[in-house]
Amino acid sequence: MAAVDGVPAAAPLEQPIPNEFREEWAGKIREAFNLFDKERKGVVIVEEVGTIMRYIGAYPSERGLVSEILPAMQGDEPTSFVTYDKFEHEMLKVLFRKKWEPDSESMLLDAFRVIDADGKGFVSADELRELLVQEGTPFRAKEIEAFMNVAKDSEFNRVYYEDYIAMLLL
């Protein structure tokens, strides 16, 4: 933003979120939030925000979550909880702006192929579990369990990643 006569230019106005968009997403956001707000107090712990966002279809990086999203949801008084109203407000903005959209099919396949150096078409569930805990931002136990329940072939203890990615894209 350029300054004119020493006065900083105003920040560009945010594009308002259309009511139709709000109506389309409000129920989905509430449903996802309620999965973690078991006592129906209208709050969730901050550690669950990223999981709820992914459930809805937004995939922020850990850095984006910590530096952008949580501060916006918590405002001037950060606590260990996020209220539904603030969560919904920020989620609508994230979804409307299409920020933090999931990676493409080819990017996901490329990532799995790095792990599957021999090109077998699968990754051992144990190896993948270890990577998810030890590399990058570690997954929590219940995130890994949820992933494995969907992705793992229990008979062979493998994740056939092409099948898993195809299922994600349905």
Short mmCIF file of N, CA and C in Angstrom, two decimals:
data_model
loop_
_atom_site.label_atom_id
_atom_site.label_comp_id
_atom_site.label_asym_id
_atom_site.label_seq_id
_atom_site.Cartn_x
_atom_site.Cartn_y
_atom_site.Cartn_z
N MET A 1 0.84 -1.18 0.00
CA MET A 1 0.00 0.00 0.00
C MET A 1 0.88 1.24 0.00
N ALA A 2 0.64 2.13 -0.89
CA ALA A 2 1.44 3.34 -1.01
C ALA A 2 0.91 4.42 -0.08
N ALA A 3 1.82 5.18 0.46
CA ALA A 3 1.43 6.29 1.33
C ALA A 3 1.31 7.54 0.47
N VAL A 4 0.34 8.36 0.80
CA VAL A 4 0.15 9.63 0.11
C VAL A 4 0.35 10.73 1.15
N ASP A 5 1.29 11.62 0.87
CA ASP A 5 1.63 12.70 1.79
C ASP A 5 1.89 12.18 3.20
N GLY A 6 2.57 11.01 3.28
CA GLY A 6 2.94 10.47 4.58
C GLY A 6 1.83 9.72 5.29
N VAL A 7 0.66 9.67 4.69
CA VAL A 7 -0.46 8.96 5.32
C VAL A 7 -0.58 7.61 4.65
N PRO A 8 -0.51 6.51 5.43
CA PRO A 8 -0.61 5.19 4.81
C PRO A 8 -1.96 4.99 4.15
N ALA A 9 -1.93 4.29 3.03
CA ALA A 9 -3.18 3.98 2.32
C ALA A 9 -3.98 2.98 3.15
N ALA A 10 -5.28 3.06 3.03
CA ALA A 10 -6.16 2.15 3.77
C ALA A 10 -6.03 0.74 3.21
N ALA A 11 -6.22 -0.24 4.08
CA ALA A 11 -6.20 -1.64 3.63
C ALA A 11 -7.40 -1.85 2.71
N PRO A 12 -7.24 -2.70 1.69
CA PRO A 12 -8.36 -2.95 0.79
C PRO A 12 -9.52 -3.59 1.57
N LEU A 13 -10.72 -3.21 1.22
CA LEU A 13 -11.89 -3.75 1.90
C LEU A 13 -12.06 -5.21 1.53
N GLU A 14 -12.46 -6.01 2.52
CA GLU A 14 -12.72 -7.41 2.25
C GLU A 14 -14.00 -7.53 1.46
N GLN A 15 -13.99 -8.45 0.52
CA GLN A 15 -15.20 -8.71 -0.25
C GLN A 15 -16.21 -9.37 0.67
N PRO A 16 -17.43 -8.86 0.75
CA PRO A 16 -18.43 -9.47 1.64
C PRO A 16 -18.78 -10.88 1.18
N ILE A 17 -19.08 -11.71 2.15
CA ILE A 17 -19.45 -13.10 1.85
C ILE A 17 -20.94 -13.13 1.53
N PRO A 18 -21.30 -13.61 0.36
CA PRO A 18 -22.72 -13.63 -0.03
C PRO A 18 -23.56 -14.50 0.91
N ASN A 19 -24.79 -14.09 1.14
CA ASN A 19 -25.69 -14.83 2.03
C ASN A 19 -25.89 -16.26 1.57
N GLU A 20 -25.96 -16.47 0.24
CA GLU A 20 -26.15 -17.84 -0.28
C GLU A 20 -24.99 -18.73 0.15
N PHE A 21 -23.79 -18.18 0.10
CA PHE A 21 -22.60 -18.93 0.50
C PHE A 21 -22.67 -19.26 1.99
N ARG A 22 -23.03 -18.26 2.78
CA ARG A 22 -23.19 -18.45 4.23
C ARG A 22 -24.18 -19.57 4.53
N GLU A 23 -25.32 -19.50 3.87
CA GLU A 23 -26.37 -20.50 4.10
C GLU A 23 -25.90 -21.89 3.69
N GLU A 24 -25.15 -21.96 2.60
CA GLU A 24 -24.66 -23.25 2.12
C GLU A 24 -23.70 -23.90 3.12
N TRP A 25 -22.86 -23.10 3.75
CA TRP A 25 -21.81 -23.64 4.60
C TRP A 25 -22.12 -23.64 6.10
N ALA A 26 -23.06 -22.84 6.56
CA ALA A 26 -23.31 -22.71 8.01
C ALA A 26 -23.63 -24.05 8.66
N GLY A 27 -24.47 -24.83 8.05
CA GLY A 27 -24.84 -26.13 8.63
C GLY A 27 -23.66 -27.08 8.69
N LYS A 28 -22.83 -27.07 7.66
CA LYS A 28 -21.66 -27.96 7.61
C LYS A 28 -20.65 -27.55 8.68
N ILE A 29 -20.47 -26.25 8.84
CA ILE A 29 -19.53 -25.76 9.85
C ILE A 29 -20.03 -26.12 11.24
N ARG A 30 -21.32 -25.92 11.48
CA ARG A 30 -21.91 -26.25 12.79
C ARG A 30 -21.79 -27.75 13.08
N GLU A 31 -22.08 -28.57 12.09
CA GLU A 31 -22.00 -30.02 12.26
C GLU A 31 -20.57 -30.45 12.64
N ALA A 32 -19.60 -29.93 11.92
CA ALA A 32 -18.20 -30.27 12.20
C ALA A 32 -17.79 -29.79 13.59
N PHE A 33 -18.17 -28.57 13.94
CA PHE A 33 -17.83 -28.01 15.24
C PHE A 33 -18.43 -28.84 16.35
N ASN A 34 -19.68 -29.25 16.17
CA ASN A 34 -20.37 -30.02 17.20
C ASN A 34 -19.76 -31.39 17.45
N LEU A 35 -19.05 -31.93 16.47
CA LEU A 35 -18.37 -33.20 16.68
C LEU A 35 -17.33 -33.09 17.80
N PHE A 36 -16.80 -31.90 18.00
CA PHE A 36 -15.77 -31.68 19.00
C PHE A 36 -16.28 -30.92 20.22
N ASP A 37 -17.44 -30.33 20.12
CA ASP A 37 -18.06 -29.62 21.24
C ASP A 37 -19.08 -30.56 21.89
N LYS A 38 -18.56 -31.59 22.51
CA LYS A 38 -19.40 -32.67 23.04
C LYS A 38 -20.39 -32.19 24.10
N GLU A 39 -20.00 -31.20 24.89
CA GLU A 39 -20.87 -30.71 25.97
C GLU A 39 -21.79 -29.58 25.50
N ARG A 40 -21.73 -29.23 24.24
CA ARG A 40 -22.55 -28.18 23.63
C ARG A 40 -22.47 -26.85 24.40
N LYS A 41 -21.22 -26.47 24.70
CA LYS A 41 -20.98 -25.20 25.39
C LYS A 41 -20.64 -24.09 24.40
N GLY A 42 -20.53 -24.44 23.10
CA GLY A 42 -20.20 -23.43 22.10
C GLY A 42 -18.73 -23.12 22.01
N VAL A 43 -17.89 -24.03 22.54
CA VAL A 43 -16.44 -23.84 22.48
C VAL A 43 -15.75 -25.18 22.19
N VAL A 44 -14.58 -25.08 21.58
CA VAL A 44 -13.70 -26.23 21.40
C VAL A 44 -12.30 -25.81 21.83
N ILE A 45 -11.47 -26.79 22.16
CA ILE A 45 -10.09 -26.45 22.52
C ILE A 45 -9.33 -26.10 21.24
N VAL A 46 -8.37 -25.20 21.36
CA VAL A 46 -7.64 -24.72 20.18
C VAL A 46 -6.95 -25.85 19.44
N GLU A 47 -6.54 -26.91 20.14
CA GLU A 47 -5.86 -28.01 19.49
C GLU A 47 -6.74 -28.74 18.49
N GLU A 48 -8.05 -28.58 18.58
CA GLU A 48 -8.98 -29.25 17.67
C GLU A 48 -9.30 -28.43 16.42
N VAL A 49 -8.96 -27.17 16.40
CA VAL A 49 -9.34 -26.28 15.30
C VAL A 49 -8.85 -26.79 13.95
N GLY A 50 -7.59 -27.19 13.86
CA GLY A 50 -7.05 -27.70 12.60
C GLY A 50 -7.77 -28.95 12.12
N THR A 51 -8.10 -29.83 13.05
CA THR A 51 -8.82 -31.06 12.71
C THR A 51 -10.22 -30.73 12.18
N ILE A 52 -10.89 -29.81 12.83
CA ILE A 52 -12.23 -29.42 12.38
C ILE A 52 -12.15 -28.79 10.99
N MET A 53 -11.15 -27.95 10.79
CA MET A 53 -10.99 -27.30 9.48
C MET A 53 -10.77 -28.34 8.39
N ARG A 54 -9.93 -29.34 8.67
CA ARG A 54 -9.68 -30.38 7.67
C ARG A 54 -10.95 -31.18 7.39
N TYR A 55 -11.74 -31.42 8.41
CA TYR A 55 -13.01 -32.14 8.23
C TYR A 55 -13.92 -31.37 7.26
N ILE A 56 -13.87 -30.05 7.35
CA ILE A 56 -14.71 -29.20 6.50
C ILE A 56 -14.11 -29.07 5.09
N GLY A 57 -12.81 -29.27 4.95
CA GLY A 57 -12.20 -29.19 3.63
C GLY A 57 -11.16 -28.11 3.46
N ALA A 58 -10.71 -27.51 4.57
CA ALA A 58 -9.64 -26.52 4.52
C ALA A 58 -8.42 -27.15 5.20
N TYR A 59 -7.27 -27.03 4.57
CA TYR A 59 -6.08 -27.73 5.04
C TYR A 59 -4.94 -26.75 5.31
N PRO A 60 -5.05 -25.99 6.40
CA PRO A 60 -3.99 -25.03 6.69
C PRO A 60 -2.71 -25.73 7.12
N SER A 61 -1.59 -25.09 6.84
CA SER A 61 -0.32 -25.58 7.38
C SER A 61 -0.33 -25.29 8.88
N GLU A 62 0.54 -25.95 9.59
CA GLU A 62 0.63 -25.69 11.04
C GLU A 62 1.02 -24.24 11.27
N ARG A 63 1.93 -23.73 10.44
CA ARG A 63 2.35 -22.33 10.57
C ARG A 63 1.18 -21.38 10.32
N GLY A 64 0.40 -21.65 9.26
CA GLY A 64 -0.76 -20.82 8.97
C GLY A 64 -1.80 -20.87 10.07
N LEU A 65 -1.97 -22.03 10.64
CA LEU A 65 -2.92 -22.20 11.74
C LEU A 65 -2.50 -21.36 12.94
N VAL A 66 -1.23 -21.47 13.31
CA VAL A 66 -0.72 -20.78 14.50
C VAL A 66 -0.56 -19.28 14.29
N SER A 67 -0.10 -18.87 13.10
CA SER A 67 0.20 -17.45 12.90
C SER A 67 -0.97 -16.63 12.35
N GLU A 68 -1.91 -17.28 11.66
CA GLU A 68 -3.01 -16.53 11.05
C GLU A 68 -4.38 -16.88 11.62
N ILE A 69 -4.71 -18.15 11.58
CA ILE A 69 -6.08 -18.57 11.87
C ILE A 69 -6.42 -18.44 13.35
N LEU A 70 -5.61 -19.06 14.21
CA LEU A 70 -5.93 -19.01 15.64
C LEU A 70 -5.94 -17.58 16.18
N PRO A 71 -4.97 -16.73 15.82
CA PRO A 71 -5.06 -15.35 16.32
C PRO A 71 -6.34 -14.65 15.87
N ALA A 72 -6.77 -14.90 14.64
CA ALA A 72 -8.02 -14.28 14.15
C ALA A 72 -9.22 -14.82 14.93
N MET A 73 -9.20 -16.10 15.28
CA MET A 73 -10.32 -16.69 16.00
C MET A 73 -10.32 -16.32 17.48
N GLN A 74 -9.16 -16.04 18.03
CA GLN A 74 -9.08 -15.74 19.45
C GLN A 74 -9.13 -14.25 19.76
N GLY A 75 -8.83 -13.43 18.80
CA GLY A 75 -8.89 -11.98 19.02
C GLY A 75 -7.84 -11.50 20.00
N ASP A 76 -8.22 -10.49 20.77
CA ASP A 76 -7.28 -9.85 21.69
C ASP A 76 -7.03 -10.65 22.96
N GLU A 77 -7.87 -11.65 23.22
CA GLU A 77 -7.73 -12.40 24.46
C GLU A 77 -7.57 -13.89 24.17
N PRO A 78 -6.36 -14.31 23.78
CA PRO A 78 -6.16 -15.73 23.49
C PRO A 78 -6.40 -16.59 24.73
N THR A 79 -7.15 -17.65 24.54
CA THR A 79 -7.38 -18.63 25.60
C THR A 79 -7.13 -20.00 24.99
N SER A 80 -7.42 -21.02 25.74
CA SER A 80 -7.23 -22.38 25.21
C SER A 80 -8.48 -22.87 24.49
N PHE A 81 -9.47 -21.98 24.31
CA PHE A 81 -10.71 -22.33 23.64
C PHE A 81 -11.01 -21.37 22.49
N VAL A 82 -11.82 -21.84 21.55
CA VAL A 82 -12.32 -21.00 20.46
C VAL A 82 -13.84 -21.13 20.47
N THR A 83 -14.53 -20.00 20.40
CA THR A 83 -15.99 -20.03 20.41
C THR A 83 -16.53 -20.35 19.02
N TYR A 84 -17.75 -20.86 18.99
CA TYR A 84 -18.35 -21.20 17.71
C TYR A 84 -18.47 -19.98 16.81
N ASP A 85 -18.95 -18.87 17.35
CA ASP A 85 -19.17 -17.67 16.53
C ASP A 85 -17.89 -17.22 15.83
N LYS A 86 -16.79 -17.20 16.57
CA LYS A 86 -15.51 -16.78 15.96
C LYS A 86 -15.02 -17.83 14.97
N PHE A 87 -15.22 -19.11 15.30
CA PHE A 87 -14.81 -20.17 14.38
C PHE A 87 -15.59 -20.06 13.07
N GLU A 88 -16.90 -19.92 13.17
CA GLU A 88 -17.72 -19.84 11.97
C GLU A 88 -17.33 -18.62 11.13
N HIS A 89 -17.14 -17.49 11.76
CA HIS A 89 -16.78 -16.26 11.06
C HIS A 89 -15.50 -16.46 10.24
N GLU A 90 -14.48 -17.01 10.87
CA GLU A 90 -13.20 -17.21 10.17
C GLU A 90 -13.29 -18.32 9.13
N MET A 91 -14.03 -19.39 9.43
CA MET A 91 -14.16 -20.49 8.47
C MET A 91 -14.87 -20.02 7.20
N LEU A 92 -15.89 -19.22 7.35
CA LEU A 92 -16.58 -18.70 6.17
C LEU A 92 -15.61 -17.91 5.30
N LYS A 93 -14.76 -17.09 5.92
CA LYS A 93 -13.78 -16.33 5.15
C LYS A 93 -12.78 -17.26 4.47
N VAL A 94 -12.30 -18.25 5.19
CA VAL A 94 -11.33 -19.20 4.61
C VAL A 94 -11.95 -19.93 3.43
N LEU A 95 -13.16 -20.42 3.60
CA LEU A 95 -13.82 -21.19 2.54
C LEU A 95 -14.16 -20.30 1.34
N PHE A 96 -14.65 -19.09 1.60
CA PHE A 96 -15.03 -18.20 0.51
C PHE A 96 -13.82 -17.78 -0.31
N ARG A 97 -12.71 -17.53 0.36
CA ARG A 97 -11.48 -17.12 -0.34
C ARG A 97 -10.74 -18.30 -0.95
N LYS A 98 -11.21 -19.51 -0.65
CA LYS A 98 -10.58 -20.74 -1.14
C LYS A 98 -9.12 -20.81 -0.70
N LYS A 99 -8.89 -20.35 0.51
CA LYS A 99 -7.55 -20.42 1.07
C LYS A 99 -7.42 -21.75 1.79
N TRP A 100 -6.31 -22.35 1.71
CA TRP A 100 -6.01 -23.63 2.35
C TRP A 100 -6.77 -24.79 1.71
N GLU A 101 -6.92 -24.75 0.39
CA GLU A 101 -7.57 -25.86 -0.30
C GLU A 101 -6.65 -27.08 -0.28
N PRO A 102 -7.22 -28.27 -0.41
CA PRO A 102 -6.40 -29.48 -0.35
C PRO A 102 -5.44 -29.57 -1.53
N ASP A 103 -4.38 -30.34 -1.32
CA ASP A 103 -3.41 -30.56 -2.40
C ASP A 103 -4.06 -31.34 -3.53
N SER A 104 -3.51 -31.20 -4.71
CA SER A 104 -4.04 -31.89 -5.89
C SER A 104 -3.73 -33.38 -5.81
N GLU A 105 -4.44 -34.15 -6.62
CA GLU A 105 -4.21 -35.59 -6.69
C GLU A 105 -2.76 -35.89 -7.05
N SER A 106 -2.22 -35.18 -8.02
CA SER A 106 -0.84 -35.46 -8.44
C SER A 106 0.16 -35.14 -7.34
N MET A 107 -0.09 -34.09 -6.57
CA MET A 107 0.83 -33.76 -5.48
C MET A 107 0.78 -34.83 -4.39
N LEU A 108 -0.42 -35.33 -4.09
CA LEU A 108 -0.55 -36.39 -3.09
C LEU A 108 0.14 -37.67 -3.56
N LEU A 109 -0.08 -38.01 -4.83
CA LEU A 109 0.58 -39.20 -5.38
C LEU A 109 2.11 -39.06 -5.33
N ASP A 110 2.60 -37.89 -5.70
CA ASP A 110 4.05 -37.66 -5.67
C ASP A 110 4.60 -37.82 -4.25
N ALA A 111 3.86 -37.34 -3.26
CA ALA A 111 4.31 -37.45 -1.87
C ALA A 111 4.39 -38.91 -1.45
N PHE A 112 3.36 -39.68 -1.77
CA PHE A 112 3.39 -41.11 -1.43
C PHE A 112 4.49 -41.84 -2.19
N ARG A 113 4.73 -41.46 -3.43
CA ARG A 113 5.76 -42.12 -4.23
C ARG A 113 7.17 -41.87 -3.69
N VAL A 114 7.36 -40.75 -3.03
CA VAL A 114 8.65 -40.49 -2.38
C VAL A 114 8.87 -41.52 -1.26
N ILE A 115 7.81 -41.81 -0.53
CA ILE A 115 7.89 -42.79 0.55
C ILE A 115 8.04 -44.20 -0.02
N ASP A 116 7.35 -44.46 -1.12
CA ASP A 116 7.38 -45.77 -1.78
C ASP A 116 8.48 -45.77 -2.85
N ALA A 117 9.72 -45.73 -2.39
CA ALA A 117 10.86 -45.61 -3.31
C ALA A 117 10.98 -46.79 -4.27
N ASP A 118 10.47 -47.95 -3.88
CA ASP A 118 10.55 -49.14 -4.74
C ASP A 118 9.42 -49.21 -5.75
N GLY A 119 8.46 -48.30 -5.67
CA GLY A 119 7.35 -48.26 -6.62
C GLY A 119 6.40 -49.45 -6.51
N LYS A 120 6.17 -49.93 -5.31
CA LYS A 120 5.30 -51.09 -5.09
C LYS A 120 3.82 -50.73 -5.16
N GLY A 121 3.50 -49.45 -5.00
CA GLY A 121 2.10 -49.04 -5.01
C GLY A 121 1.46 -49.05 -3.63
N PHE A 122 2.25 -49.34 -2.62
CA PHE A 122 1.74 -49.30 -1.25
C PHE A 122 2.86 -48.90 -0.31
N VAL A 123 2.45 -48.51 0.88
CA VAL A 123 3.38 -48.17 1.95
C VAL A 123 2.94 -48.97 3.17
N SER A 124 3.87 -49.52 3.89
CA SER A 124 3.56 -50.24 5.12
C SER A 124 2.86 -49.28 6.09
N ALA A 125 1.78 -49.74 6.68
CA ALA A 125 1.04 -48.90 7.64
C ALA A 125 1.94 -48.52 8.81
N ASP A 126 2.80 -49.44 9.24
CA ASP A 126 3.70 -49.14 10.36
C ASP A 126 4.70 -48.05 9.99
N GLU A 127 5.25 -48.12 8.78
CA GLU A 127 6.20 -47.11 8.31
C GLU A 127 5.52 -45.74 8.20
N LEU A 128 4.31 -45.75 7.66
CA LEU A 128 3.58 -44.49 7.51
C LEU A 128 3.22 -43.91 8.87
N ARG A 129 2.80 -44.76 9.79
CA ARG A 129 2.47 -44.30 11.15
C ARG A 129 3.70 -43.64 11.78
N GLU A 130 4.85 -44.26 11.62
CA GLU A 130 6.09 -43.72 12.17
C GLU A 130 6.41 -42.35 11.56
N LEU A 131 6.27 -42.22 10.26
CA LEU A 131 6.52 -40.94 9.59
C LEU A 131 5.56 -39.86 10.08
N LEU A 132 4.31 -40.22 10.26
CA LEU A 132 3.30 -39.24 10.68
C LEU A 132 3.54 -38.74 12.10
N VAL A 133 4.24 -39.51 12.88
CA VAL A 133 4.52 -39.11 14.26
C VAL A 133 5.87 -38.41 14.37
N GLN A 134 6.84 -38.82 13.56
CA GLN A 134 8.21 -38.34 13.75
C GLN A 134 8.65 -37.24 12.79
N GLU A 135 8.02 -37.11 11.65
CA GLU A 135 8.45 -36.12 10.66
C GLU A 135 7.48 -34.95 10.61
N GLY A 136 8.02 -33.77 10.41
CA GLY A 136 7.18 -32.58 10.27
C GLY A 136 6.36 -32.33 11.52
N THR A 137 5.16 -31.83 11.34
CA THR A 137 4.26 -31.61 12.46
C THR A 137 3.62 -32.95 12.81
N PRO A 138 3.88 -33.46 14.01
CA PRO A 138 3.38 -34.80 14.34
C PRO A 138 1.85 -34.85 14.42
N PHE A 139 1.30 -35.93 13.90
CA PHE A 139 -0.13 -36.18 14.01
C PHE A 139 -0.42 -36.66 15.42
N ARG A 140 -1.61 -36.37 15.91
CA ARG A 140 -2.04 -36.90 17.20
C ARG A 140 -2.54 -38.33 17.00
N ALA A 141 -2.55 -39.10 18.06
CA ALA A 141 -2.94 -40.51 18.00
C ALA A 141 -4.31 -40.69 17.36
N LYS A 142 -5.27 -39.85 17.73
CA LYS A 142 -6.61 -40.05 17.16
C LYS A 142 -6.68 -39.65 15.69
N GLU A 143 -5.83 -38.74 15.24
CA GLU A 143 -5.77 -38.42 13.81
C GLU A 143 -5.20 -39.60 13.02
N ILE A 144 -4.15 -40.22 13.57
CA ILE A 144 -3.56 -41.38 12.91
C ILE A 144 -4.56 -42.53 12.88
N GLU A 145 -5.24 -42.75 13.98
CA GLU A 145 -6.23 -43.83 14.04
C GLU A 145 -7.34 -43.61 13.01
N ALA A 146 -7.83 -42.39 12.91
CA ALA A 146 -8.89 -42.09 11.94
C ALA A 146 -8.38 -42.31 10.51
N PHE A 147 -7.15 -41.88 10.24
CA PHE A 147 -6.56 -42.06 8.92
C PHE A 147 -6.41 -43.55 8.60
N MET A 148 -5.85 -44.30 9.54
CA MET A 148 -5.62 -45.73 9.31
C MET A 148 -6.93 -46.50 9.15
N ASN A 149 -7.96 -46.10 9.87
CA ASN A 149 -9.26 -46.77 9.73
C ASN A 149 -9.78 -46.67 8.30
N VAL A 150 -9.44 -45.60 7.63
CA VAL A 150 -9.92 -45.39 6.26
C VAL A 150 -8.92 -45.91 5.23
N ALA A 151 -7.64 -45.68 5.46
CA ALA A 151 -6.63 -45.91 4.43
C ALA A 151 -6.00 -47.30 4.44
N LYS A 152 -5.94 -47.92 5.58
CA LYS A 152 -5.16 -49.17 5.72
C LYS A 152 -5.94 -50.40 5.28
N ASP A 153 -5.27 -51.25 4.54
CA ASP A 153 -5.78 -52.59 4.22
C ASP A 153 -5.42 -53.46 5.42
N SER A 154 -6.41 -53.79 6.24
CA SER A 154 -6.11 -54.49 7.49
C SER A 154 -5.57 -55.90 7.28
N GLU A 155 -5.89 -56.51 6.16
CA GLU A 155 -5.40 -57.87 5.90
C GLU A 155 -3.88 -57.89 5.72
N PHE A 156 -3.34 -56.90 5.00
CA PHE A 156 -1.91 -56.87 4.71
C PHE A 156 -1.16 -55.78 5.46
N ASN A 157 -1.87 -54.95 6.25
CA ASN A 157 -1.26 -53.86 7.01
C ASN A 157 -0.51 -52.89 6.09
N ARG A 158 -1.17 -52.56 4.97
CA ARG A 158 -0.58 -51.66 3.98
C ARG A 158 -1.56 -50.55 3.64
N VAL A 159 -1.00 -49.44 3.16
CA VAL A 159 -1.82 -48.37 2.61
C VAL A 159 -1.55 -48.35 1.11
N TYR A 160 -2.55 -48.76 0.35
CA TYR A 160 -2.46 -48.69 -1.12
C TYR A 160 -2.87 -47.27 -1.49
N TYR A 161 -1.87 -46.44 -1.69
CA TYR A 161 -2.12 -45.00 -1.74
C TYR A 161 -2.92 -44.54 -2.95
N GLU A 162 -2.81 -45.19 -4.07
CA GLU A 162 -3.62 -44.77 -5.23
C GLU A 162 -5.10 -44.99 -4.93
N ASP A 163 -5.43 -46.10 -4.29
CA ASP A 163 -6.82 -46.37 -3.91
C ASP A 163 -7.30 -45.35 -2.87
N TYR A 164 -6.43 -45.07 -1.90
CA TYR A 164 -6.78 -44.11 -0.86
C TYR A 164 -7.04 -42.72 -1.45
N ILE A 165 -6.18 -42.28 -2.33
CA ILE A 165 -6.34 -40.95 -2.94
C ILE A 165 -7.60 -40.92 -3.81
N ALA A 166 -7.85 -41.99 -4.54
CA ALA A 166 -9.07 -42.05 -5.36
C ALA A 166 -10.31 -41.93 -4.46
N MET A 167 -10.27 -42.56 -3.30
CA MET A 167 -11.39 -42.50 -2.37
C MET A 167 -11.56 -41.07 -1.83
N LEU A 168 -10.45 -40.39 -1.57
CA LEU A 168 -10.51 -39.02 -1.09
C LEU A 168 -11.22 -38.09 -2.08
N LEU A 169 -11.03 -38.38 -3.33
CA LEU A 169 -11.54 -37.48 -4.38
C LEU A 169 -12.98 -37.77 -4.79
N LEU A 170 -13.61 -38.75 -4.17
CA LEU A 170 -15.01 -39.06 -4.50
C LEU A 170 -15.94 -37.96 -4.08
#
